XYZ file of C-alpha atoms in Angstrom:
130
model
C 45.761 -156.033 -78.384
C 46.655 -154.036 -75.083
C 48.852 -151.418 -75.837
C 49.670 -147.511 -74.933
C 50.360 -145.375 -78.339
C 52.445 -141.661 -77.598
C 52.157 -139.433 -79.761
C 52.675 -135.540 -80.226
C 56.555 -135.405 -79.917
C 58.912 -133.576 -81.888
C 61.146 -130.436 -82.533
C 60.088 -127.241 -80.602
C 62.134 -124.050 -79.861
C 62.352 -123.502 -76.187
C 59.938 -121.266 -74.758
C 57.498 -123.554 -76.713
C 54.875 -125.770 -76.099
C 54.028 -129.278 -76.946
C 51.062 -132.036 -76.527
C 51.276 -135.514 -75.968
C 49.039 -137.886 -76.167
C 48.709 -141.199 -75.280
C 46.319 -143.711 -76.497
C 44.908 -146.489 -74.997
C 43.764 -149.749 -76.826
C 42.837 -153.508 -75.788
C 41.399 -151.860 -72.201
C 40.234 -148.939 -70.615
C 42.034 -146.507 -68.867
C 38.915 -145.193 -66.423
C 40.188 -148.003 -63.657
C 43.891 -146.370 -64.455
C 46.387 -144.338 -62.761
C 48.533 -142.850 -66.048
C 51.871 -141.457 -65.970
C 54.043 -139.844 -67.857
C 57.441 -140.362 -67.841
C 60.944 -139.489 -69.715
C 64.643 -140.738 -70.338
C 66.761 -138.390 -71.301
C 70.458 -139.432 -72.833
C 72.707 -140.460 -70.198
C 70.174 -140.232 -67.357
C 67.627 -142.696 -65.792
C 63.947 -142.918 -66.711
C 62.321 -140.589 -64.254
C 58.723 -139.824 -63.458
C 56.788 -136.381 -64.108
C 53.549 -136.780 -63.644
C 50.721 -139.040 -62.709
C 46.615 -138.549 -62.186
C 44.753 -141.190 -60.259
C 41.496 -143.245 -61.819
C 40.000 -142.449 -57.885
C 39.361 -138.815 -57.790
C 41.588 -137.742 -60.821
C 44.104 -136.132 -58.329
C 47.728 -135.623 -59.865
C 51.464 -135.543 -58.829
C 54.196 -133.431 -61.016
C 57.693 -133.563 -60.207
C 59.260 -130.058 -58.979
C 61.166 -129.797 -62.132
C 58.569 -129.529 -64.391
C 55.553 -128.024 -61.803
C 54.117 -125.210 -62.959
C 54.827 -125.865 -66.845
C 53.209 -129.584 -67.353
C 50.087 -130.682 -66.796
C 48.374 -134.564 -67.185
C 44.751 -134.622 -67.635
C 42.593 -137.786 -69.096
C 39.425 -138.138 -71.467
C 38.274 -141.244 -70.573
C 35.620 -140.661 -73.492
C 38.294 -140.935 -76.198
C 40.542 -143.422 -73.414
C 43.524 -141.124 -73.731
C 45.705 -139.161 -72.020
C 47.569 -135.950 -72.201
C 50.365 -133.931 -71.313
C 50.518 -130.632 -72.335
C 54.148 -129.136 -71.436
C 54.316 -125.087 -71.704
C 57.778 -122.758 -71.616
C 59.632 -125.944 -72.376
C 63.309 -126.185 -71.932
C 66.805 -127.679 -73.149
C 66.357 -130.007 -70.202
C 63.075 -131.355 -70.936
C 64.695 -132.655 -74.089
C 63.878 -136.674 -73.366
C 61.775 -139.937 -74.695
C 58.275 -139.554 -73.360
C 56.667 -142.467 -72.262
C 52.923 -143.090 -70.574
C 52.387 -145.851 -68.559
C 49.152 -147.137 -66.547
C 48.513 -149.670 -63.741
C 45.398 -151.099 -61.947
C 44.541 -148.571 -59.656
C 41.680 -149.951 -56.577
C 42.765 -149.490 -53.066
C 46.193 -148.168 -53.662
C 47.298 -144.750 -54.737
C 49.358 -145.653 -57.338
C 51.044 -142.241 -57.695
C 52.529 -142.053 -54.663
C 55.345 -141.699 -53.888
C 56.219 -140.792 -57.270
C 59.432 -141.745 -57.390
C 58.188 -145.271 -57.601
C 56.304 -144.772 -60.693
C 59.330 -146.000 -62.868
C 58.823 -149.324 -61.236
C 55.230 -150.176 -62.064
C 54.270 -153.408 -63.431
C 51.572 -152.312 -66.021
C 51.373 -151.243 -69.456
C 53.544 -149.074 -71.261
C 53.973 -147.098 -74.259
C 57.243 -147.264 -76.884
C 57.690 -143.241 -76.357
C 57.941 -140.604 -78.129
C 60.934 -137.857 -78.846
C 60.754 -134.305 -77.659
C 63.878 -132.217 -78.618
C 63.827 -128.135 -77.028
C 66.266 -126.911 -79.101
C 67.184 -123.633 -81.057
């Protein structure tokens, strides 16, 4: 069964912090670029971060730089996104997502992320509220 699990989401004051993982199963990530994305109400699915299966490099939209950050364990074929001083804003579903990654840089530009043809996951809620 191929298939990306999230987990990790739920209720955090803001200021908090949150991790999210997501799980791989049927195939391996290590050949992967992962990203993680969100949809909040109202608003399109957008891209915040991706990491490469070439060199592990990774891309993090300007609203969230500084305060997420992706990383992989291709031991345990997951993925992570840890997301520090989180805000109202950041209030979204949280999806990963992974493509085939060989001669192309999957990443970028980022903005295209939303439109990969890969596998993705069924999300998972994060609410930043008081």
């Amino acid at each position: 069964q191929l298939q990306l699990v999230e987990s990790g989401g739920g209720l955090v004051q803001p200021g908090g912090s949150l991790r999210l993982s997501c799980a791989a199963s049927g195939f391996t990530l290590d050949s992967y670029a992962i990203a993680w994305l969100r949809q909040a109400p109202g608003k399109e699915r957008e891209a915040v971060t991706c990491i490469t299966s070439s060199d592990g490099s990774t891309y993090t939209a300007n609203s969230v730089k500084g305060r997420f950050t992706i990383s992989r364990d291709n031991v345990k074929n997951t993925v992570y996104l840890q997301m520090n001083s989180l805000k109202p804003e950041d209030t979204a579903v949280y999806y990963c997502a992974a493509v085939r990654e060989g001669l192309f840089r999957r990443c970028v530009p980022l903005s295209r992320v939303p439109t990969w043809e890969g596998y993705w996951g069924q999300g998972t809620q994060v609410t930043v509220s008081s």
